[in-house]
Structures are given as C-alpha cells and as structure tokens.
Amino acid sequence: MITFLLVFSGLIVCIVYLIGIYNEYYWKRRNVAFYKKHKVTSVLWDFVFKKKAVYLNLWEVYKEYRKEPAVGIGTFITPSLYVIDPTNVQHVLSTDFSSFNHRGLDVHKDDLLADNILFMNGNRWKLTRQHMTPLFTSTKLKSMYYIIDKSALDFVQHLNENKQLLKGDTFNTLMSFCSAAIGGAVFGISTGSIFDSPFLDMARNAFKATFSSNLSFAVLTLSGNLSNWLGLKFFTQHEKFFIGAIKQILRAREKENVKRHDFADLCVAIQKAGKMVDKETGLEMTPTDELLAAQAFFFFAAGVEPTATALFGTLYELGKDPEYLEKVHKEIDEAFEKNDKMNFDIIMGMKHLDMAFSEAMRLHPPIGFLTRQCIRDSVLPVGNIKVDKGSKIFTPIYEIHHDPKYYPEPEKFIPERFAPENKHKIADITYMPFGKGNRICVGLRYASLQSKAGLVHLLRNFTVRSIIHEGGPKYKAQAVQVRPYNVDVEFIPRNVA
Ligand code: HEM
C-alpha cells in the first residue's frame, strides 16, 4: 500500500511538474512573459493556502510585470493570460466583446441559483440579461426611490434605538441596511424585522470566504470540467429557502392588482408573456420560477455585500478626512433645508457626495478583478499577442485603480480627481468599479442610488470617525471581493433639527 501511495504521489508530482513546464513553454512560444511562482495554480495557490485575496496576488504580478502588455499565468492546463495594458483590457472587455463574452466560470448545471446572469454565457446570457435590464431604467429607479429612502430613514432610527450599533463591526451593520433596501425596493419584502431577516443571513453567507468555498472557487477557476466532475455546487444550501420565498412572492403578486414596478412585477409580466425568445437566434427559454429565483438571488447578494463595501469604503475615507467630510455634510444639510424629502434627482445631483463615493470606489472597488474566456481566436493589439479559443483571461480592477501612472499618489483619498472639471482626465478603461463592456454590472445605477441614499441619511444624522486597529487596514481572503477589515467606522450623532 505504501509503495502504491509513493508511486502515485510521485506520478502526481511529475504530472504537475510537466504541466508547469508546458504552461511556461506555451507562452514563451508566443513571446509573452510568464509568471513562474506557481506554474500550475498561479495566484490561486496563495489564495487557498495563505489566505491572501486573489486580487492581492494579482497585484503582486501586476507590479512585477507592470511594463508587459500581458503575462501568462498557470491555471491547470488551460492557457491563461493576465492582461495588464489598458488597451488590451479594453480589447477584451469591450472592443472584441464577441470573442470574449464568456465569464470563464462554468458552474454546475444543477446548481440552480448559479443559473444567473453573472455566470451565464452565450445566447442564454444575452436573452436573460435583455429581460432583466428594464428593472434598472431611470424611470424604474425613480419610482422605487421612496422605498430605498424609507429603508434609510428606518435604518437611522434603528441605529438610534440600538446605540451599541454605533461603534463596532459597522460593515455588518451596513449590510443589514443594504439587505432591507434591496429587499424592499426590488422584491417588495417588508418583514417585521427588516434589519434582521433570513434574507440577510442568506446574503451574508452566499459568498462567505471559508477554506472549502475558497478551494471550490479555485477549482472552478482552474477547470470548469474538473469542478463539474467533482460535482461542486456553490449555492445549494440556499435553494429551498430562496426559491420557496420567490415562489411565494410571485404567486402573491399574481393575485394582487397593484403595480409596484419592481422585480416581482417584472417576473410576473415575463411569465405571463410565455417563452422568452431571441429573435436573432431563435433561442427559446422558459422563465421558470427557478430561473427567475436565480436572478433574484444574485441581485440580492450583489445588493448586500458589494454595496455595503461601497458604503463602508466611503464612510471610512470620509472618517479620515474631516475637511472633506465637512463639505459633504454641508451639501447634505443644504439639500434638507431646501427640500422636505429626498428624491432620486436630489440624491444623484449631489456633487461632493458623488466625488467622495467615486474616489472611495476607486480606492476600494468592491470587486477586485474580472474574468473572461476567449470563445474565438483573437489578437491583443498591444504586443500582438495571439489568444486561442478556450484561453482564460484575467483583467485588473484594483491594480489599475492603484497604479500611480493613472492616479498620482494612488493611496491617497483625493475626491477632486472626480470633480466635474477633472473627470475627463481619467481614461474610461482606468476606472471600472462596475466592470466594463457589454457585461458591465446590470445593477450599477441601482447600487449607486442605494449607497448614496444610505450615505445621505446616515451623514445627515451622524458624523463619522474612522478607527484603524493595530497593524493597519487588511483585506479578507475573498475570491473576487475586496473586503477591508481591521478598520472600522464609528457613528457619532449630530444635532440636526
Ligand atoms: C456597489 C455595488 C456593486 C458593485 C461594485 C458591482 C460590481 C460589479 C462588477 C465589477 C461586475 C462584473 C462586470 C464585468 O464583468 O464587466 C458586476 C456584474 C453584475 N452585477 Fe454588479 N455590482 C454591484 C451591485 C450590484 C447590484 C445591486 C446588482 C443587482 C441588483 C448587481 C447585478 C449584477 C449582475 C447581474 C452582474 C452580471 C452582469 C453580466 O455578467 O452580464 N450588481 N457587478
């Protein structure tokens, strides 16, 4: 038995070694630099075994190969390219979208809640995205604003009634606001205790980093086939609760005669219309409760964690910059003096708030990097790099946002970078907290609105002070999320009429 194990382990080591050599050779032949630290698992090794967030590992590669247009990295036996030059990034995300429209993460077909726009590909993705987009038009957002506003007002009251929440684990506290806001605005959920609902628990756990979830993500990134062969599923533990809840919401809404213009209304209309049909390709999809629940599931998850990161990042930066905080307070106070109530236009028209929010999203983009897969041979313009069908692509977000070439003094919070008179100096492709191209975040306008409404009501009622624990800011080992910790934000009540 021992001999067998020794021979078997030796064989595995040899195979891994040969794959590493193959990966290196693959890119060398194309005149592309190769990241040699882990030739088979590259940035995923330290993610799983050293608990270092993937984007921070990519950041190391970025700094080392800053002058290269792209770097080959090992992801098992699939050729993978980490694209560094912004023109090449633009090519992948936007210019040659038809060659790179695949997300590069092939989830298990029985992972029902993963059958959402984020993970879908090809014509199914296109058709589903087309049907979901109407939820996020300006008209829809304007009509749902009053619900977001109410959640923010209720949240302020909730903080006032639970003073222990004013200091300590503010990220978590902000997640409860985000869950209530998206639950109310998008799904019409208003349970008795909206800041402590089972939906919030689900959103908190959906993308939680644990050793096994990180390992599963690493396997999925290395090889979709291997992940499917191992039967890895990510969200099955939420299926019963969430699909059940969505079914209940939809059945209740079918019986109601009131139009709320939210996700549930949209779903009822889609189901009433019968099959979803792509006229160009003839593809037909049935909008089952499960398919719609999968979309809702991701909307909910995205409405909670990344949105809480955006809020937290802004409050944290403002809490360190009393001078700029004063400007934002002034802008918000003036808006309240002039208007009885906030609305979409007032919130979205606040200049200093927008500058602070944009700069915080640059410093702390809630999603650190993007993935794509090449579905048709292509050539990256800078370096003339041939990319074969099937290759995986990683593109930077955090790294570009922190590159001194694009943002002088990149670690400093300088909202003036996003002042109307300066904005044009920032190239479109060097700022992408919501991604870029046709797969850009569907909920970006909703997420900005929800975050800004939260910020306005919080800062109307509280001022903030940032707390930096010993050792300074750190980042959790998340798969794609950028989640700061070891820092916090304290709310201090203001005396406003
Ligand atoms: C501040 C909060 C948020 C941030 C920073 C964020 C960021 C992102 C990013 C970077 C992507 C990938 C885009 C790409 O591949 O080019 C994405 C995709 C997506 N986001 Fe968001 N997001 C946020 C909130 C939301 C919300 C609230 C929703 C829905 C209500 C949402 C729905 C989606 C969907 C459906 C996709 C997949 C799009 C596709 O593949 O076609 N996001 N988001």
XYZ file of C-alpha atoms and ligand atoms in Angstrom:
540
model
C 0.000 0.000 0.000
C 2.795 2.412 0.995
C 4.638 1.635 -2.256
C 1.445 2.340 -4.186
C 0.976 5.659 -2.409
C 4.588 6.646 -3.032
C 4.360 5.757 -6.730
C 1.013 7.536 -7.028
C 2.293 10.711 -5.302
C 5.437 10.620 -7.434
C 3.294 10.376 -10.543
C 1.171 13.347 -9.488
C 4.280 15.431 -8.780
C 5.667 14.545 -12.231
C 2.386 15.419 -13.959
C 2.142 18.750 -12.120
C 5.784 19.493 -12.989
C 5.171 18.730 -16.661
C 2.011 20.872 -16.762
C 4.071 23.745 -15.297
C 6.735 23.318 -17.980
C 4.031 23.150 -20.650
C 2.354 26.354 -19.405
C 5.640 28.224 -19.407
C 6.559 26.959 -22.869
C 3.101 27.792 -24.226
C 3.558 31.492 -23.504
C 7.275 31.581 -24.292
C 6.471 30.418 -27.822
C 4.169 33.417 -28.127
C 6.784 35.820 -26.767
C 4.711 36.505 -23.691
C 6.212 36.790 -20.179
C 5.191 34.015 -17.784
C 4.598 34.224 -14.018
C 6.759 31.478 -12.583
C 5.884 31.414 -8.870
C 3.245 28.692 -9.157
C 3.285 27.467 -12.728
C 0.103 25.389 -12.426
C -2.058 27.238 -9.931
C -0.525 30.772 -10.074
C -2.423 33.291 -7.944
C -4.853 30.674 -6.640
C -2.273 28.824 -4.522
C -1.637 31.664 -2.056
C -5.360 32.421 -2.063
C -6.256 28.970 -0.783
C -3.222 28.118 1.309
C -2.032 31.526 2.515
C -5.451 33.178 2.767
C -4.406 36.039 0.512
C -7.205 37.553 -1.593
C -6.848 36.714 -5.300
C -6.666 40.352 -6.383
C -3.798 40.971 -3.923
C -1.874 38.114 -5.537
C -2.656 39.589 -8.945
C -1.468 42.949 -7.622
C 1.953 41.381 -6.931
C 2.075 40.052 -10.507
C 0.956 43.444 -11.835
C 3.756 45.270 -10.022
C 6.367 42.763 -11.184
C 5.254 42.818 -14.832
C 3.979 46.392 -14.973
C 5.701 47.071 -18.311
C 4.399 43.947 -20.066
C 1.206 44.111 -22.149
C 0.076 40.798 -20.602
C 1.508 37.914 -18.564
C 0.848 34.209 -18.924
C -0.229 32.559 -15.681
C -0.879 28.942 -14.862
C -4.433 27.772 -14.355
C -4.026 23.993 -14.562
C -3.958 23.005 -18.254
C -5.921 25.949 -19.669
C -3.749 28.707 -21.162
C -4.396 31.821 -19.080
C -3.452 35.392 -19.596
C -3.397 38.235 -17.109
C -3.898 41.329 -19.245
C -2.114 44.448 -17.965
C -2.049 47.078 -20.698
C -5.298 49.143 -20.643
C -5.653 48.991 -24.445
C -5.566 45.203 -24.215
C -8.002 45.292 -21.286
C -10.307 47.428 -23.427
C -9.940 44.940 -26.284
C -11.027 42.031 -24.088
C -13.863 43.730 -22.214
C -15.250 45.892 -24.948
C -13.723 46.165 -28.431
C -13.655 42.456 -29.240
C -16.546 41.519 -26.963
C -17.776 38.856 -29.357
C -14.536 36.896 -28.825
C -14.515 37.329 -25.049
C -18.141 37.403 -23.910
C -17.783 34.280 -21.728
C -17.317 34.776 -17.955
C -14.877 31.855 -17.809
C -16.541 30.161 -14.830
C -18.556 27.073 -15.817
C -20.785 26.319 -12.856
C -22.626 23.012 -12.354
C -25.904 22.832 -14.292
C -27.730 21.556 -11.194
C -26.582 24.500 -9.079
C -29.955 26.148 -9.648
C -29.227 29.527 -8.055
C -25.988 29.844 -10.036
C -28.032 29.910 -13.252
C -27.971 33.703 -13.164
C -26.679 36.435 -15.467
C -23.328 36.597 -13.721
C -22.421 33.002 -14.549
C -24.483 32.508 -17.718
C -22.860 32.674 -21.123
C -23.719 32.910 -24.806
C -27.241 33.408 -26.042
C -28.843 32.335 -22.737
C -26.923 35.154 -21.033
C -27.939 37.668 -23.711
C -31.623 36.747 -23.611
C -31.826 36.714 -19.823
C -29.917 39.980 -19.450
C -32.228 41.630 -22.022
C -35.229 40.606 -19.934
C -33.760 41.831 -16.624
C -32.428 45.196 -17.825
C -35.826 47.014 -17.728
C -35.738 46.725 -13.937
C -32.914 49.239 -13.751
C -34.086 52.083 -16.018
C -34.129 55.635 -14.592
C -37.912 55.584 -14.565
C -37.974 52.363 -12.541
C -35.302 53.642 -10.151
C -37.184 56.892 -9.670
C -40.365 55.020 -8.904
C -38.686 52.732 -6.373
C -36.675 55.522 -4.708
C -39.248 56.132 -1.995
C -38.746 52.559 -0.742
C -34.954 52.938 -0.587
C -35.418 56.273 1.175
C -37.716 54.715 3.738
C -35.218 51.905 4.393
C -32.517 54.509 5.007
C -34.739 56.504 7.378
C -35.727 53.322 9.205
C -32.068 52.383 9.418
C -31.181 55.701 11.094
C -33.986 55.095 13.585
C -32.737 51.521 14.099
C -29.247 52.866 14.914
C -30.693 55.450 17.306
C -32.674 52.770 19.105
C -29.730 50.355 19.247
C -26.848 52.550 20.320
C -24.476 49.574 20.597
C -24.516 49.503 16.773
C -22.927 52.947 16.548
C -19.497 51.505 17.224
C -18.078 48.105 16.290
C -18.453 45.944 13.180
C -20.006 48.696 11.103
C -19.583 46.678 7.907
C -22.006 44.136 9.259
C -24.408 46.843 10.374
C -24.325 48.387 6.895
C -25.113 45.005 5.343
C -28.379 44.997 7.284
C -29.347 48.359 5.729
C -28.433 47.093 2.262
C -30.465 43.941 2.727
C -33.519 45.900 3.855
C -33.167 48.391 0.976
C -32.821 45.842 -1.812
C -35.369 43.540 -0.212
C -37.918 46.366 -0.101
C -37.133 48.095 -3.386
C -36.542 45.155 -5.660
C -38.604 42.368 -4.120
C -41.267 44.172 -2.121
C -40.190 42.304 1.030
C -41.060 44.098 4.241
C -40.883 41.585 7.039
C -41.463 42.688 10.647
C -37.788 42.980 11.425
C -36.248 44.092 8.150
C -32.787 44.569 9.619
C -32.540 41.014 10.835
C -34.230 38.855 8.206
C -33.380 35.362 6.918
C -32.631 37.047 3.576
C -29.813 38.952 5.248
C -28.357 35.725 6.655
C -28.502 34.209 3.202
C -26.794 37.207 1.574
C -24.096 37.187 4.272
C -23.362 33.514 3.698
C -23.778 33.313 -0.075
C -20.232 34.407 -0.903
C -18.651 33.932 2.527
C -14.980 33.007 2.416
C -14.204 29.681 4.090
C -11.433 27.218 3.316
C -13.826 24.958 1.439
C -15.573 27.760 -0.510
C -12.177 29.222 -1.457
C -10.925 25.821 -2.543
C -14.088 25.266 -4.607
C -13.679 28.668 -6.265
C -10.035 27.865 -7.027
C -11.011 24.531 -8.619
C -13.781 26.234 -10.634
C -11.303 28.838 -11.888
C -8.645 26.242 -12.693
C -11.009 23.961 -14.587
C -14.772 24.037 -15.059
C -14.664 20.403 -16.195
C -12.881 19.285 -13.038
C -15.252 21.335 -10.886
C -18.278 19.738 -12.590
C -16.753 16.275 -12.456
C -16.265 16.732 -8.695
C -19.898 17.867 -8.512
C -19.012 21.202 -6.887
C -22.043 23.399 -6.286
C -21.959 26.756 -4.569
C -25.442 27.723 -3.516
C -27.481 24.539 -2.990
C -27.893 25.236 0.751
C -29.933 28.363 -0.107
C -32.157 26.750 -2.758
C -35.013 25.564 -0.602
C -35.405 28.813 1.313
C -34.829 31.241 -1.532
C -36.674 29.523 -4.379
C -39.540 28.921 -1.934
C -39.598 32.601 -0.960
C -39.558 33.801 -4.563
C -42.357 31.393 -5.494
C -44.441 32.800 -2.623
C -43.743 36.402 -3.652
C -44.639 35.697 -7.296
C -47.876 33.827 -6.507
C -48.969 36.612 -4.145
C -48.148 39.241 -6.742
C -50.112 37.425 -9.464
C -53.200 37.788 -7.277
C -52.626 41.468 -6.419
C -53.863 44.164 -8.723
C -51.427 46.832 -7.553
C -48.445 47.631 -9.799
C -45.225 48.178 -7.826
C -42.825 48.315 -10.787
C -40.332 46.087 -9.000
C -38.634 42.774 -9.738
C -41.659 40.725 -8.746
C -43.872 42.700 -11.184
C -41.299 42.233 -13.929
C -41.190 38.471 -13.289
C -44.964 38.147 -13.362
C -45.046 40.036 -16.686
C -42.263 37.849 -18.140
C -44.051 34.657 -17.086
C -47.371 35.896 -18.467
C -45.751 36.596 -21.835
C -44.804 32.906 -22.132
C -41.451 31.856 -23.503
C -38.539 34.300 -23.752
C -37.480 34.273 -27.399
C -34.340 35.596 -29.045
C -35.490 36.650 -32.498
C -31.940 36.653 -33.875
C -31.004 33.112 -32.917
C -34.400 31.535 -32.320
C -33.355 30.515 -28.790
C -36.349 29.959 -26.512
C -36.208 29.889 -22.727
C -38.985 29.215 -20.247
C -38.992 31.759 -17.425
C -39.492 29.203 -14.650
C -39.716 30.233 -11.007
C -36.273 28.659 -10.552
C -34.687 30.683 -13.353
C -36.162 33.920 -12.013
C -35.192 32.997 -8.453
C -31.596 32.533 -9.623
C -31.583 36.103 -10.998
C -33.143 37.400 -7.793
C -30.610 35.510 -5.729
C -27.690 37.244 -7.369
C -29.392 40.654 -7.291
C -29.889 40.179 -3.590
C -26.328 39.036 -2.916
C -24.934 41.926 -5.007
C -27.251 44.400 -3.344
C -25.866 43.439 0.058
C -22.143 42.694 0.212
C -20.564 44.776 -2.590
C -22.971 47.609 -1.892
C -22.064 47.516 1.820
C -18.390 47.643 0.759
C -19.082 50.766 -1.296
C -20.837 52.408 1.678
C -18.203 51.305 4.155
C -15.319 52.466 1.930
C -16.880 55.920 1.529
C -17.621 56.347 5.237
C -14.168 55.060 6.162
C -12.420 57.543 3.871
C -14.634 60.421 4.980
C -13.993 59.484 8.606
C -10.279 60.024 7.977
C -10.755 63.312 6.152
C -12.700 65.755 8.391
C -12.212 68.610 5.938
C -13.895 66.829 3.038
C -16.467 65.318 5.373
C -17.449 68.865 6.314
C -18.115 69.664 2.637
C -20.326 66.612 2.270
C -22.196 67.422 5.498
C -22.773 70.967 4.238
C -24.084 69.750 0.885
C -26.447 67.297 2.557
C -27.675 69.827 5.151
C -28.401 72.365 2.419
C -30.401 69.785 0.493
C -32.507 69.071 3.585
C -33.032 72.785 4.226
C -34.342 73.287 0.681
C -36.430 70.101 0.387
C -38.926 68.324 2.621
C -37.956 64.959 1.254
C -35.101 63.468 -0.699
C -35.712 62.095 -4.176
C -33.727 60.423 -6.973
C -32.671 63.697 -8.625
C -31.533 65.396 -5.422
C -29.505 62.396 -4.307
C -27.899 61.798 -7.692
C -27.203 65.534 -8.135
C -25.002 65.905 -5.015
C -21.574 66.828 -6.338
C -19.355 66.374 -3.275
C -21.074 63.160 -2.310
C -20.556 61.804 -5.810
C -16.874 62.780 -5.787
C -16.311 61.092 -2.419
C -18.221 57.974 -3.495
C -16.364 57.694 -6.818
C -12.966 58.138 -5.178
C -13.793 55.608 -2.452
C -14.845 53.122 -5.147
C -11.505 53.715 -6.811
C -9.596 53.008 -3.610
C -11.846 50.144 -2.509
C -13.507 48.691 -5.619
C -15.833 46.032 -4.138
C -14.838 43.589 -6.911
C -11.078 43.276 -7.392
C -10.688 41.788 -10.874
C -12.650 40.323 -13.779
C -12.501 37.033 -15.645
C -13.369 36.172 -19.224
C -12.831 33.225 -21.565
C -11.901 33.504 -25.214
C -14.529 31.841 -27.417
C -12.981 32.750 -30.794
C -9.274 33.233 -31.618
C -8.247 36.858 -31.196
C -5.141 39.042 -31.138
C -4.448 41.584 -28.383
C -3.357 44.824 -30.090
C -0.516 45.781 -27.728
C 2.252 43.173 -28.121
C 0.336 41.496 -30.947
C -0.495 38.578 -28.637
C -2.388 35.695 -30.192
C -5.094 34.385 -27.866
C -6.511 30.978 -28.735
C -10.117 29.970 -28.294
C -10.543 28.442 -24.827
C -7.902 30.637 -23.114
C -8.824 32.218 -19.801
C -8.365 35.902 -19.210
C -7.947 37.868 -16.002
C -8.220 41.648 -16.109
C -7.315 44.044 -13.304
C -9.578 46.486 -11.495
C -7.965 47.104 -8.099
C -4.483 47.110 -9.638
C -5.306 49.746 -12.282
C -7.119 51.849 -9.663
C -3.928 51.819 -7.550
C -1.427 52.389 -10.344
C 0.446 55.724 -9.885
C 0.629 56.042 -13.684
C -3.124 56.614 -13.797
C -3.681 58.013 -10.304
C -0.797 60.042 -8.823
C -0.493 59.340 -5.084
C -2.826 56.393 -5.564
C -3.204 55.515 -1.870
C -4.492 58.998 -1.022
C -8.188 59.841 -0.888
C -8.462 62.780 -3.306
C -12.121 63.284 -4.317
C -11.110 66.221 -6.542
C -9.944 63.648 -9.088
C -13.643 63.163 -9.812
C -14.622 66.859 -9.800
C -16.623 67.676 -12.958
C -13.693 69.744 -14.291
C -11.182 66.886 -13.736
C -13.199 63.787 -14.584
C -12.300 63.909 -18.266
C -8.625 63.340 -17.364
C -9.460 59.807 -16.195
C -9.467 57.396 -19.126
C -12.633 55.333 -19.219
C -10.772 51.999 -19.005
C -8.722 53.020 -15.963
C -11.833 53.377 -13.789
C -14.106 50.366 -13.643
C -15.600 49.566 -10.241
C -18.628 48.157 -12.074
C -16.680 46.369 -14.806
C -16.745 47.357 -18.464
C -18.270 46.495 -21.835
C -21.464 44.587 -22.503
C -21.127 42.555 -19.299
C -20.901 45.669 -17.138
C -22.819 45.445 -13.848
C -26.552 45.474 -14.565
C -27.290 46.974 -11.163
C -24.755 49.789 -11.241
C -27.239 52.629 -11.180
C -29.354 50.927 -8.575
C -26.260 50.238 -6.430
C -25.129 53.882 -6.645
C -28.582 55.088 -5.726
C -28.922 52.739 -2.765
C -25.428 53.607 -1.495
C -25.899 57.344 -1.891
C -29.336 57.336 -0.250
C -27.828 55.450 2.688
C -24.921 57.888 2.892
C -27.183 60.944 2.762
C -29.425 59.837 5.625
C -26.534 58.500 7.700
C -24.488 61.664 7.295
C -27.491 63.880 7.915
C -27.849 62.271 11.321
C -24.334 61.182 12.224
C -20.798 62.205 11.700
C -18.189 59.505 11.297
C -14.790 58.740 12.743
C -12.537 56.047 11.322
C -10.873 53.544 13.574
C -7.678 51.857 12.443
C -6.703 48.906 14.597
C -3.110 47.947 15.278
C -1.440 46.626 12.156
C -3.463 48.904 9.839
C -6.023 48.021 7.164
C -6.083 44.412 5.999
C -8.140 42.585 3.389
C -10.078 39.362 3.777
C -9.127 36.375 1.609
C -12.177 36.644 -0.615
C -12.455 35.169 -4.093
C -13.308 38.309 -6.039
C -14.500 40.739 -3.381
C -12.329 43.452 -1.858
C -13.334 43.428 1.761
C -11.341 45.628 4.188
C -11.057 44.694 7.862
C -9.022 45.645 10.906
C -10.513 49.084 10.368
C -13.898 50.374 11.412
C -16.192 53.377 11.346
C -17.883 54.916 14.371
C -21.145 56.861 14.067
C -21.428 59.920 16.289
C -24.901 61.517 16.496
C -25.214 65.066 15.130
C -27.658 67.580 16.459
C -29.718 68.488 13.435
C -33.222 69.873 13.532
C -21.573 48.792 -5.323
C -22.153 47.648 -5.650
C -21.782 46.816 -6.831
C -20.584 46.703 -7.467
C -19.277 47.399 -7.140
C -20.771 45.780 -8.566
C -19.764 45.417 -9.448
C -19.926 44.501 -10.454
C -18.874 44.057 -11.326
C -17.431 44.530 -11.272
C -19.413 43.160 -12.182
C -18.700 42.432 -13.309
C -18.818 43.258 -14.565
C -17.983 42.750 -15.726
O -17.725 41.551 -15.820
O -17.589 43.579 -16.570
C -20.804 43.045 -11.871
C -21.683 42.236 -12.553
C -23.012 42.146 -12.234
N -23.700 42.862 -11.286
Fe -22.911 44.187 -10.001
N -22.074 45.366 -8.587
C -22.731 45.984 -7.547
C -24.062 45.866 -7.237
C -24.974 45.182 -7.976
C -26.399 45.146 -7.720
C -27.099 45.904 -6.616
C -26.947 44.312 -8.650
C -28.388 43.937 -8.868
C -29.388 44.415 -8.225
C -25.876 43.832 -9.492
C -26.037 42.964 -10.546
C -25.012 42.489 -11.331
C -25.189 41.487 -12.370
C -26.486 40.784 -12.728
C -23.930 41.263 -12.931
C -23.577 40.313 -14.067
C -23.606 41.075 -15.375
C -23.296 40.212 -16.580
O -22.489 39.287 -16.482
O -23.890 40.487 -17.634
N -24.698 44.375 -9.055
N -21.101 43.869 -10.814
